[in-house]
PDB file of C-alpha atoms in Angstrom:
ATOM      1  CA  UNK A 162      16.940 -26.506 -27.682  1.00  0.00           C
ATOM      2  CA  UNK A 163      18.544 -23.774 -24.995  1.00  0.00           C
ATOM      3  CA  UNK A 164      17.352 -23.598 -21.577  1.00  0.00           C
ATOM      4  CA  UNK A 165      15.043 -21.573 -20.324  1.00  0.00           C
ATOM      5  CA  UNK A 166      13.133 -21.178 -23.773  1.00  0.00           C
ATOM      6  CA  UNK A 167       9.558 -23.126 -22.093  1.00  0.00           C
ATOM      7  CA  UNK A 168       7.363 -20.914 -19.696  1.00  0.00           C
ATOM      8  CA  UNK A 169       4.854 -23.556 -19.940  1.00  0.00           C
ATOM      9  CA  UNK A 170       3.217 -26.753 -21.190  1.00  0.00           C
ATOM     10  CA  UNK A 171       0.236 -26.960 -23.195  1.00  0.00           C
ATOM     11  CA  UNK A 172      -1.953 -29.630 -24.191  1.00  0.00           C
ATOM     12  CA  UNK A 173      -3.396 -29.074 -28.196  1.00  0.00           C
ATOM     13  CA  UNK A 174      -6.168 -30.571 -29.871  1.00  0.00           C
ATOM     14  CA  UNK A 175      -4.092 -31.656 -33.170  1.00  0.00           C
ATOM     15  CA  UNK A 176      -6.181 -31.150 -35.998  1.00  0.00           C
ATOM     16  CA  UNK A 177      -5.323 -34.557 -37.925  1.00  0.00           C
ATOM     17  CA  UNK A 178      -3.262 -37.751 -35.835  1.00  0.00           C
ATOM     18  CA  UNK A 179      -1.516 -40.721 -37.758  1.00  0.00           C
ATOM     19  CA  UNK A 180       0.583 -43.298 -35.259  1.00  0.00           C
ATOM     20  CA  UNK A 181       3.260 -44.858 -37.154  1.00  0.00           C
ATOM     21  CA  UNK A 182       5.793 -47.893 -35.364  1.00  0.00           C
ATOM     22  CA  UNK A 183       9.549 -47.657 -37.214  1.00  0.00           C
ATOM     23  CA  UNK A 184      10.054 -51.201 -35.965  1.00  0.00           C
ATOM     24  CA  UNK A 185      13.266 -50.269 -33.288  1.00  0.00           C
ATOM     25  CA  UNK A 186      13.147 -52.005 -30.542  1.00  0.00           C
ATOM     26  CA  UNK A 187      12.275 -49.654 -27.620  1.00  0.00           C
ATOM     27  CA  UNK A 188      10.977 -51.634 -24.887  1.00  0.00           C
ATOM     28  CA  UNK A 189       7.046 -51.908 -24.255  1.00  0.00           C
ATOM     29  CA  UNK A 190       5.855 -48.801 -23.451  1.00  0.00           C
ATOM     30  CA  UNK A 191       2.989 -49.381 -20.822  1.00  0.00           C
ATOM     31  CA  UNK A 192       0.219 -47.238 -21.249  1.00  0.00           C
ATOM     32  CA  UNK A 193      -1.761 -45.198 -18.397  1.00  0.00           C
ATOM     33  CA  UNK A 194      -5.216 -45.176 -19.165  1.00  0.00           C
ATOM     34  CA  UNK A 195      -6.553 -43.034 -21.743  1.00  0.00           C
ATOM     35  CA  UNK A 196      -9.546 -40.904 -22.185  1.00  0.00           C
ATOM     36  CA  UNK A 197     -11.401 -40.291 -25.474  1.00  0.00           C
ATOM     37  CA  UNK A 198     -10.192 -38.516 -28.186  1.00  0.00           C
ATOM     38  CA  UNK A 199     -10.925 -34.972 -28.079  1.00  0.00           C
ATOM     39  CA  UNK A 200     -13.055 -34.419 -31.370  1.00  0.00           C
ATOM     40  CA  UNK A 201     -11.701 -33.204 -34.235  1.00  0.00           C
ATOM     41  CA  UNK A 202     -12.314 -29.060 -34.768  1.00  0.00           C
ATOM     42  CA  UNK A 203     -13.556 -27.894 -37.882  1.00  0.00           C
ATOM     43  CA  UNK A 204     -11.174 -24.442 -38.924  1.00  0.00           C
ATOM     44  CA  UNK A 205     -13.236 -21.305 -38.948  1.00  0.00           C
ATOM     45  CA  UNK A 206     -13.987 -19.081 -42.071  1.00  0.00           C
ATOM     46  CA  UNK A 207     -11.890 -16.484 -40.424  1.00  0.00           C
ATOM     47  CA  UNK A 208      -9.098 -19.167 -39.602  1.00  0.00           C
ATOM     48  CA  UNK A 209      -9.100 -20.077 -43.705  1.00  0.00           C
ATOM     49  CA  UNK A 210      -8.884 -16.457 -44.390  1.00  0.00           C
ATOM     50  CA  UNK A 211      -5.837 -15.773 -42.491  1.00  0.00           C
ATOM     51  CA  UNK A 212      -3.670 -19.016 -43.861  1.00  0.00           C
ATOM     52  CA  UNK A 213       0.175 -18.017 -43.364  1.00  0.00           C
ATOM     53  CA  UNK A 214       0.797 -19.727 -47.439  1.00  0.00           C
ATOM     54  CA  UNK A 215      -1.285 -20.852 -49.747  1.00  0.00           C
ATOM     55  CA  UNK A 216      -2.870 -24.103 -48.872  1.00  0.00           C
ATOM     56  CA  UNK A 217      -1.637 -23.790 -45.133  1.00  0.00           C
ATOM     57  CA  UNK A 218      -4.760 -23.279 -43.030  1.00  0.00           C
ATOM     58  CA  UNK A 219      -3.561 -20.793 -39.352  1.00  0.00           C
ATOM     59  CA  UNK A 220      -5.914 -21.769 -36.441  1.00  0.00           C
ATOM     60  CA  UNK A 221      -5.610 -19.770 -33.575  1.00  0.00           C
ATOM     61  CA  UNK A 222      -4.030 -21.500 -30.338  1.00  0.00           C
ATOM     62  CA  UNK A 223      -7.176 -20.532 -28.584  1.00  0.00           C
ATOM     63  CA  UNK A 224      -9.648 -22.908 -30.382  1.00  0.00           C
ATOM     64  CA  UNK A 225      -7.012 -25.907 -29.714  1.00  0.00           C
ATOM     65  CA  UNK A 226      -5.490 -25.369 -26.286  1.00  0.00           C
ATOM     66  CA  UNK A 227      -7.440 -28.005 -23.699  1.00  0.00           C
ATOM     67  CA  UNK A 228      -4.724 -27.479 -20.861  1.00  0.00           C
ATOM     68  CA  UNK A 229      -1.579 -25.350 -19.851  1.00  0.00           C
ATOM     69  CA  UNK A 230       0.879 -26.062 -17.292  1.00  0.00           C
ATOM     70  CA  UNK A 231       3.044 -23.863 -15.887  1.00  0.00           C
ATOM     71  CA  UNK A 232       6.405 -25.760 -15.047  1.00  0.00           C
ATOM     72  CA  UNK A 233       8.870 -23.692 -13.427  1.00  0.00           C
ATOM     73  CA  UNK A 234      12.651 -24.044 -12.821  1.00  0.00           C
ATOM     74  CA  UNK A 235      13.909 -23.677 -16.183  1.00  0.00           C
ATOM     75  CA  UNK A 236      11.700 -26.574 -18.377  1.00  0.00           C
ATOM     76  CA  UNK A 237      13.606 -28.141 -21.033  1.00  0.00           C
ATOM     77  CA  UNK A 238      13.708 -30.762 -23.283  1.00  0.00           C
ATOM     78  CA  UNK A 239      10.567 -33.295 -22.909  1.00  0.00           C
ATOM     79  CA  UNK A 240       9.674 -36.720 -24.347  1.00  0.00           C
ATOM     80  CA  UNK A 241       6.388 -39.035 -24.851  1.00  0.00           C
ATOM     81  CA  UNK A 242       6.764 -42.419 -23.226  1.00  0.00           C
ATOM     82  CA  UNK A 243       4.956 -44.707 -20.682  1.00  0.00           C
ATOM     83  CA  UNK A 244       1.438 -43.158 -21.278  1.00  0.00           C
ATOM     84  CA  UNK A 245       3.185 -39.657 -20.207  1.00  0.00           C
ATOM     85  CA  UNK A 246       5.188 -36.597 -20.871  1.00  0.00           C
ATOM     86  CA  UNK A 247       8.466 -36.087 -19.037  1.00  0.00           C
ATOM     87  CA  UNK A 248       9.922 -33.040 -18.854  1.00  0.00           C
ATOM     88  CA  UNK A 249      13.133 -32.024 -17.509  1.00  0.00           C
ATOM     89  CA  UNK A 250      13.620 -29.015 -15.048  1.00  0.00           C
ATOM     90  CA  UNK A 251      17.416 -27.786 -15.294  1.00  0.00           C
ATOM     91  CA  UNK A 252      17.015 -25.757 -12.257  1.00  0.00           C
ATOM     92  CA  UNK A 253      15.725 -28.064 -10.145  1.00  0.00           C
ATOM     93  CA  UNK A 254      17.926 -31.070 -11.476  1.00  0.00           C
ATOM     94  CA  UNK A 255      14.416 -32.584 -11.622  1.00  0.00           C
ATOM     95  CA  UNK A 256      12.204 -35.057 -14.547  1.00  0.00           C
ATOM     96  CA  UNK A 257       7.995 -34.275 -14.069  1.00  0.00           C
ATOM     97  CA  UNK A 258       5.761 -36.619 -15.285  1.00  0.00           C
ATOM     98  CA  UNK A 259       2.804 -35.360 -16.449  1.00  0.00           C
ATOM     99  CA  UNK A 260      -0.517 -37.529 -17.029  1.00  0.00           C
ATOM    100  CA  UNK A 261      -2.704 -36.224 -20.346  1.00  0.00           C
ATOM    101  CA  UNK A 262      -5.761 -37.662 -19.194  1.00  0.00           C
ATOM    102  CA  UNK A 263      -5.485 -35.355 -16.163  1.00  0.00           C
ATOM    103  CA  UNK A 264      -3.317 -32.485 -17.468  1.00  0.00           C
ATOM    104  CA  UNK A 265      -1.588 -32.853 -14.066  1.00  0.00           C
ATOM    105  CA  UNK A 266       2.191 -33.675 -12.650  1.00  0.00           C
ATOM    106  CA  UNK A 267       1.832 -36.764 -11.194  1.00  0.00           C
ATOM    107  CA  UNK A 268       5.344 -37.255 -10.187  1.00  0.00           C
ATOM    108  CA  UNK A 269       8.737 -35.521 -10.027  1.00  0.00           C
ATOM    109  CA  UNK A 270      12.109 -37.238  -9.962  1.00  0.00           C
ATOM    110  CA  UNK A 271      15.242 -35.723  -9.046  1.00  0.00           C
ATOM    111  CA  UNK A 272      18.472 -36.345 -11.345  1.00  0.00           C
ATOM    112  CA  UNK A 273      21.446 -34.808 -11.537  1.00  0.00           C
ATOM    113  CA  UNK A 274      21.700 -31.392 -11.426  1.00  0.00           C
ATOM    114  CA  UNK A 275      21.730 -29.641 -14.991  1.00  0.00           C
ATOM    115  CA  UNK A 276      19.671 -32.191 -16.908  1.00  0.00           C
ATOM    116  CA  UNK A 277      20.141 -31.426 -20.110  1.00  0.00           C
ATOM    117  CA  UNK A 278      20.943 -31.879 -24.391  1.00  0.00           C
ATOM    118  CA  UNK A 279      17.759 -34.789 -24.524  1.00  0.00           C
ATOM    119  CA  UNK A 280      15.758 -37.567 -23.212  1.00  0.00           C
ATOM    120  CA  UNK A 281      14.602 -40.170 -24.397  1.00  0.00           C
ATOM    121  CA  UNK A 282      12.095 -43.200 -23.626  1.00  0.00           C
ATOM    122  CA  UNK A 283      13.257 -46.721 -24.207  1.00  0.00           C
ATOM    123  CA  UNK A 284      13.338 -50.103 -22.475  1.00  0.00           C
ATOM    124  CA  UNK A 285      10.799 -49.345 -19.400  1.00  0.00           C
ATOM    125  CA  UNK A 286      12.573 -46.083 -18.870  1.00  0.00           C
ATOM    126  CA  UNK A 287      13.313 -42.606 -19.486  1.00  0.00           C
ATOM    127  CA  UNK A 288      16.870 -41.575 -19.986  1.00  0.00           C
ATOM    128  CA  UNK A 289      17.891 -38.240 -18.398  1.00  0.00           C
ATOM    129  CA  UNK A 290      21.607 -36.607 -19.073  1.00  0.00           C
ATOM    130  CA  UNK A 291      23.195 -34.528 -16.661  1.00  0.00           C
ATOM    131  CA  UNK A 292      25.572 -32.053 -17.901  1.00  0.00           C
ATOM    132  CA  UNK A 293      26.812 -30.801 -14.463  1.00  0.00           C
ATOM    133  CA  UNK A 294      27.388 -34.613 -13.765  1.00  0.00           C
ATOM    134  CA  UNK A 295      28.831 -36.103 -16.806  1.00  0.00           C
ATOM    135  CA  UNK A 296      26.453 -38.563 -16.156  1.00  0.00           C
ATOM    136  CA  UNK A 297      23.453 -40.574 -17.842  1.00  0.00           C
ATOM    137  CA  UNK A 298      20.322 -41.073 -15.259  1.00  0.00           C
ATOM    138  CA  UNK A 299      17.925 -44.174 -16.017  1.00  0.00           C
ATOM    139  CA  UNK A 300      14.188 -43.315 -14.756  1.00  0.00           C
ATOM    140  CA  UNK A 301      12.052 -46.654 -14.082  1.00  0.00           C
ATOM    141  CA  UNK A 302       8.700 -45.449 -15.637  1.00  0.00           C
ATOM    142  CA  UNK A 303       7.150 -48.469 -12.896  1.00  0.00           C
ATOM    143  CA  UNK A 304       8.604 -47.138 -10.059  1.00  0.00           C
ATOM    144  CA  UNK A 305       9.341 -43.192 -10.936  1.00  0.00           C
ATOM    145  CA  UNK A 306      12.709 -43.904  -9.499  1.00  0.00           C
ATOM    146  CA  UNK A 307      16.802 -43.259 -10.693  1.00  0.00           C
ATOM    147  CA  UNK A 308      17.321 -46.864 -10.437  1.00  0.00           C
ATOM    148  CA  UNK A 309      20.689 -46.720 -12.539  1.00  0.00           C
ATOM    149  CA  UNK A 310      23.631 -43.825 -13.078  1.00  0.00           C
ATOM    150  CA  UNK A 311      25.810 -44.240 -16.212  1.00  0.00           C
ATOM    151  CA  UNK A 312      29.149 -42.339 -16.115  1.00  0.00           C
ATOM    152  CA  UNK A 313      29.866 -41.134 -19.529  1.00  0.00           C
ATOM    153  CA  UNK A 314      30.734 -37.682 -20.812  1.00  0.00           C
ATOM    154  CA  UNK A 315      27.749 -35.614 -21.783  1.00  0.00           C
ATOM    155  CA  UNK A 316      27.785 -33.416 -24.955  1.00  0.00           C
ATOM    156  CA  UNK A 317      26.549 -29.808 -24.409  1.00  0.00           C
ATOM    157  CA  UNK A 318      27.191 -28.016 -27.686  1.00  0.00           C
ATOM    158  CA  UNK A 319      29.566 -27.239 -30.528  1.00  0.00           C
ATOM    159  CA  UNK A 320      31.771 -24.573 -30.586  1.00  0.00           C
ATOM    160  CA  UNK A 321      30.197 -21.081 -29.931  1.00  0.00           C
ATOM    161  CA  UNK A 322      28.820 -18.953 -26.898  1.00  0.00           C
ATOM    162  CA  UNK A 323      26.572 -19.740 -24.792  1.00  0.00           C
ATOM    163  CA  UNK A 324      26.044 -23.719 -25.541  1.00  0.00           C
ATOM    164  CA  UNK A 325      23.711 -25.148 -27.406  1.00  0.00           C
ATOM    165  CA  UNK A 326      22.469 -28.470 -26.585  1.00  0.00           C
ATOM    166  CA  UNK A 327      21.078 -30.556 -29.627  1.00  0.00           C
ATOM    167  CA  UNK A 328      19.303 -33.791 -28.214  1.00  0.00           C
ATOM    168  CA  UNK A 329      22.183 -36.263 -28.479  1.00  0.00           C
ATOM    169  CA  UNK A 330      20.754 -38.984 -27.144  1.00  0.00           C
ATOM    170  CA  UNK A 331      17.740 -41.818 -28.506  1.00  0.00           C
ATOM    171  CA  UNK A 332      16.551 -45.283 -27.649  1.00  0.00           C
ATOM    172  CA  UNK A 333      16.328 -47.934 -29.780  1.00  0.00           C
ATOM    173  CA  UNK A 334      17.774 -50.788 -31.651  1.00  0.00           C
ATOM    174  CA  UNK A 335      18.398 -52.865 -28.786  1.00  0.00           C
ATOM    175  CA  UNK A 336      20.024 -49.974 -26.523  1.00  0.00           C
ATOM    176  CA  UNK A 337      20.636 -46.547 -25.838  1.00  0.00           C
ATOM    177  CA  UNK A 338      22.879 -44.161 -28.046  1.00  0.00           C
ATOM    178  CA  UNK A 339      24.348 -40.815 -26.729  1.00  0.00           C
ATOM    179  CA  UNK A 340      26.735 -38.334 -27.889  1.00  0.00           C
ATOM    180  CA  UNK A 341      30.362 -38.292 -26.075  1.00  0.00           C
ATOM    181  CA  UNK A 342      33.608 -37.707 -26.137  1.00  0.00           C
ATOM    182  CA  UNK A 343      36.203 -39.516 -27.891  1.00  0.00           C
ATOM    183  CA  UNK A 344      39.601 -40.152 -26.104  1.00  0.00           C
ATOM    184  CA  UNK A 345      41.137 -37.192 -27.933  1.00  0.00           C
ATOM    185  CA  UNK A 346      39.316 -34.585 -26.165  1.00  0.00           C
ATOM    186  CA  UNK A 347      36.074 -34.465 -29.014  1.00  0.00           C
ATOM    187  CA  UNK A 348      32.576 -35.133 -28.946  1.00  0.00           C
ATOM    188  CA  UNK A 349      32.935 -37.034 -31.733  1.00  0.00           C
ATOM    189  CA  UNK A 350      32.029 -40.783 -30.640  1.00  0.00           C
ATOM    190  CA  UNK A 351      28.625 -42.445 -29.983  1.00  0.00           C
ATOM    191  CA  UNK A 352      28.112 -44.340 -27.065  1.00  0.00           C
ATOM    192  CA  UNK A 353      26.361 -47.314 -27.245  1.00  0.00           C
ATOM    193  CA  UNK A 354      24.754 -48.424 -23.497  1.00  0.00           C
ATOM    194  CA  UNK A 355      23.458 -51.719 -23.142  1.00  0.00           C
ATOM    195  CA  UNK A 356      20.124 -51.284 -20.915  1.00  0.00           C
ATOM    196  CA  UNK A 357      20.623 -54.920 -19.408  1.00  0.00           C
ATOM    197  CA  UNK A 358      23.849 -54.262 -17.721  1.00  0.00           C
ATOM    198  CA  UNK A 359      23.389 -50.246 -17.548  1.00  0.00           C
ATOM    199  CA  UNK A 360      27.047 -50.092 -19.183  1.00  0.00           C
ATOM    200  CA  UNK A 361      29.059 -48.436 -22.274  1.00  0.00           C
ATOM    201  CA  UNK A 362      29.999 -51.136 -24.509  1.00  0.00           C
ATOM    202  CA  UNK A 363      30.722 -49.245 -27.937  1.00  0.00           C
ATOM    203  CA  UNK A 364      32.397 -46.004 -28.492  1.00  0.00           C
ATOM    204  CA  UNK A 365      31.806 -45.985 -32.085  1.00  0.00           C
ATOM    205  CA  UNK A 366      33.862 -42.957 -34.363  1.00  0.00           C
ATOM    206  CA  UNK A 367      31.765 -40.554 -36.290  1.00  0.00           C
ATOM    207  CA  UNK A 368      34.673 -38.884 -37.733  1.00  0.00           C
ATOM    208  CA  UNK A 369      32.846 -35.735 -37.464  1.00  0.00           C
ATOM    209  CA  UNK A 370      31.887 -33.498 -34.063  1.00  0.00           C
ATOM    210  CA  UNK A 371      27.929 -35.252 -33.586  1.00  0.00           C
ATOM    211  CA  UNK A 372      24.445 -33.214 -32.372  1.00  0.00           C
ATOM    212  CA  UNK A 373      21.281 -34.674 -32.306  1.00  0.00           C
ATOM    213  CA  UNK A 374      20.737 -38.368 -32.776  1.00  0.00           C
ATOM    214  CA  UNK A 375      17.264 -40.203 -33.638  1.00  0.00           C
ATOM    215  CA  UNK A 376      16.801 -44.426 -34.441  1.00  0.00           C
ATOM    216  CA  UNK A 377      14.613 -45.748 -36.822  1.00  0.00           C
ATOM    217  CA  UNK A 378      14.711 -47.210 -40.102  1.00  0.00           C
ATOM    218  CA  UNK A 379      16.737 -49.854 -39.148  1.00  0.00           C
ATOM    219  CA  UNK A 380      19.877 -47.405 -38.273  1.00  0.00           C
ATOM    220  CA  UNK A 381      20.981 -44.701 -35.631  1.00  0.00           C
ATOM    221  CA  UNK A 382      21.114 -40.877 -37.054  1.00  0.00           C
ATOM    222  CA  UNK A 383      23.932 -38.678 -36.023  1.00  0.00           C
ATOM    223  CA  UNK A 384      23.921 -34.901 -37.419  1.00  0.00           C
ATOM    224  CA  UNK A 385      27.257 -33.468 -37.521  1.00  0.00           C
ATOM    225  CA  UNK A 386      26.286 -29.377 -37.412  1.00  0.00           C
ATOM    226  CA  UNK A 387      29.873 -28.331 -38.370  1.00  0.00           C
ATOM    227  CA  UNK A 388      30.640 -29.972 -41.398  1.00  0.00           C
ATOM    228  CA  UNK A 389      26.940 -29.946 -42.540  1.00  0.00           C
ATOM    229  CA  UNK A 390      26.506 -34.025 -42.795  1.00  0.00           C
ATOM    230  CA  UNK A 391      24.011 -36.510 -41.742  1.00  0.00           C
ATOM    231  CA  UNK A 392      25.422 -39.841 -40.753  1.00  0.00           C
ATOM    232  CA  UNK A 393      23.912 -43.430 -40.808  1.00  0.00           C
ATOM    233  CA  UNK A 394      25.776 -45.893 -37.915  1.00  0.00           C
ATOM    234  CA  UNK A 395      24.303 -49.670 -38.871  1.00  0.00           C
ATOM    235  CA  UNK A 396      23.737 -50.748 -34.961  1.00  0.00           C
ATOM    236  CA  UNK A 397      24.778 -54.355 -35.261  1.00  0.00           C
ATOM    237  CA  UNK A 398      28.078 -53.758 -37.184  1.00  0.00           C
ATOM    238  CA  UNK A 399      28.384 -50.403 -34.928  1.00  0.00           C
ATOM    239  CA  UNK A 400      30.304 -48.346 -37.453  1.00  0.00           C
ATOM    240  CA  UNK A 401      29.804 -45.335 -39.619  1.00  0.00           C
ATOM    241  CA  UNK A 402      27.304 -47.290 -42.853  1.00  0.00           C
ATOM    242  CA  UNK A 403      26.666 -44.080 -44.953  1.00  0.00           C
ATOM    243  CA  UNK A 404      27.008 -39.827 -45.017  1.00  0.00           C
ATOM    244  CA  UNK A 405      24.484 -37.623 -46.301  1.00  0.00           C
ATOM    245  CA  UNK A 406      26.748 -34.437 -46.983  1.00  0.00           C
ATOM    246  CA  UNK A 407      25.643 -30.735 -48.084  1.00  0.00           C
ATOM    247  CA  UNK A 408      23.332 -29.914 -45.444  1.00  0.00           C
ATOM    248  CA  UNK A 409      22.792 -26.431 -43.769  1.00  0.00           C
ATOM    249  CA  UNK A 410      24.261 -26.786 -40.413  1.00  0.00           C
ATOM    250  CA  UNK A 411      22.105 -30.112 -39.220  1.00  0.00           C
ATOM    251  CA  UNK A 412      21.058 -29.908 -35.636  1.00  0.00           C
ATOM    252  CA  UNK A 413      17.825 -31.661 -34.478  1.00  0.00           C
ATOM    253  CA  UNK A 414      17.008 -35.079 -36.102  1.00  0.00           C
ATOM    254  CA  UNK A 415      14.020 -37.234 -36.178  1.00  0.00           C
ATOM    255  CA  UNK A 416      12.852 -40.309 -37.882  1.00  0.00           C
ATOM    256  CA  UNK A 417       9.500 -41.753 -38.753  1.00  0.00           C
ATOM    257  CA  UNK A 418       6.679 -42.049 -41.441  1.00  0.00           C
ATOM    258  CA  UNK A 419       9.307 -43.863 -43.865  1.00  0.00           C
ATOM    259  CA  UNK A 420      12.175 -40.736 -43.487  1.00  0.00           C
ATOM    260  CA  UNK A 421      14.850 -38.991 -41.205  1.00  0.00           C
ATOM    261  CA  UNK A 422      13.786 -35.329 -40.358  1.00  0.00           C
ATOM    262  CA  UNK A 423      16.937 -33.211 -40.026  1.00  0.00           C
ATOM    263  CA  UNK A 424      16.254 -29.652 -39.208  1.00  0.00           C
ATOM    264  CA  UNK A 425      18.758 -26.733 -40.110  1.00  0.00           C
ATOM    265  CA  UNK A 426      19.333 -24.841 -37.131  1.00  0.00           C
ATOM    266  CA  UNK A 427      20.435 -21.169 -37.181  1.00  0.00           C
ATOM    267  CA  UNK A 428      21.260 -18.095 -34.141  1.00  0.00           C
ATOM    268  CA  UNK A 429      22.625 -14.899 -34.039  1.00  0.00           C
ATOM    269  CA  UNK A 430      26.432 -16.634 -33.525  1.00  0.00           C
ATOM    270  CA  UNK A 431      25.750 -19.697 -36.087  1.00  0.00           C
ATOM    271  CA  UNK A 432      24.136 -18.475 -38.998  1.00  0.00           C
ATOM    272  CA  UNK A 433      25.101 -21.057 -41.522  1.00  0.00           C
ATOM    273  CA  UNK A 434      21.624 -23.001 -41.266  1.00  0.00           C
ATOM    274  CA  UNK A 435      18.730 -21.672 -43.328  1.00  0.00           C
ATOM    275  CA  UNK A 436      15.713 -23.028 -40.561  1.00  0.00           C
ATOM    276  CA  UNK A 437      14.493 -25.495 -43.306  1.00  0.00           C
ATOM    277  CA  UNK A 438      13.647 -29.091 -42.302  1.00  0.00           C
TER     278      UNK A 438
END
């Protein structure tokens, strides 16, 4: 995701929900209190009629949207956690928290400045990377406070002009797993931090130049845009399990409902991906 790309938040009435728990250990995840579900719409006859492919129903944004926020400062990357969405502001070197019941910003935390390439929520807190920094800011979700800095190198993008950050860093599977650089100058090592003593205590080798990394399944998920792979890193041995090769330029990973998501990026300067998922 590049900066400056979100003029605002908005809060949609989905038109189907599932919840699904991969089984990583994340932390508990208290909850602010929630309001009823919004009821379910029924599409229009018009909304049927103007379907983008067949069997894909297109409802307009205006029979779904319950709230918009307008975050300024350059909003970036944003996560669920904690009964809230956090959302980073690269300008202001800031983390909001906005409530859903509420549609409001009920807090904002300043990090370093430049937060950027990710969050993530995990272990009563939300994770915040700083690429002006080099550094790895740990939100407590209790106390909406930086109660924890981690020094490590922070990935911003692969080669090309301008950089392009691709969410390097997830929670999960008994700690937090980032993106960094290796001692030969690449960003071609995960980190593993250990949330008990806020400290890097793996630098595992990918063997390839990593993006975006997701946990689930059991395993951490490292795409490798350059060479087109999808790696599988087995957290208790810490090393390199499996490769998934013959991708199109993997950027952005998730995991959940019983897969791993990998979407093929593509720009003007890197047009090997194909914008499948």
């Amino acid at each position: 995701m590049s900066r400056g790309l979100v003029a605002a938040i908005t809060a949609i009435a989905l038109l189907a929900a599932c919840s699904s728990s991969n089984g990583d250990d994340r932390g508990a995840q208290p909850q602010r209190e929630e309001s009823a579900p919004a009821s379910t719409a029924t599409p229009s006859p018009e909304a049927e009629e103007t379907a983008g492919a067949p069997g894909v129903t297109t409802v307009s944004l205006a029979d779904q949207l319950e709230a918009e926020l307008t975050i300024g400062d350059e909003p970036d990357w944003m996560t669920p956690g904690y009964g809230s969405i956090w959302v980073q502001r690269a300008h202001a070197g800031a983390v909001d928290r906005i409530d859903p019941v509420t549609n409001e910003v009920v807090a904002s935390i300043k990090v370093g400045a430049n937060p950027c390439n990710g969050m993530a929520a995990g272990f009563d807190s939300v994770w915040v990377p700083s690429c002006t920094k080099q550094a790895l800011y740990r939100i407590s979700a209790e106390t909406e406070k930086v109660e924890a800095v981690v020094k490590v190198p922070v990935f911003k993008s692969f080669t090309g002009t301008p950089p392009y950050a691709l969410g390097g860093i997830d929670a999960g599977a008994g700690a937090v797993w980032m993106v960094t650089e290796s001692k030969g100058g690449a960003f071609d090592t995960l980190a593993r931090i250990d949330p008990r003593s806020n400290n890097v205590t793996d630098e595992i080798p990918l063997g390839h130049s990593g993006g975006g990394v997701t946990v689930g399944g059991g395993a951490v998920w490292v795409s490798a845009p350059e060479d087109g792979v999808l790696l599988q890193v087995d957290p208790r041995s810490r090393k390199v399990v499996a490769e998934v090769d013959g991708l199109a330029q993997p950027t952005i990973v998730a995991a959940g409902l019983g897969a791993v998501w990998v979407q093929s990026g593509t720009w003007s300067d890197h047009p090997e991906g194909d914008g499948s998922i």
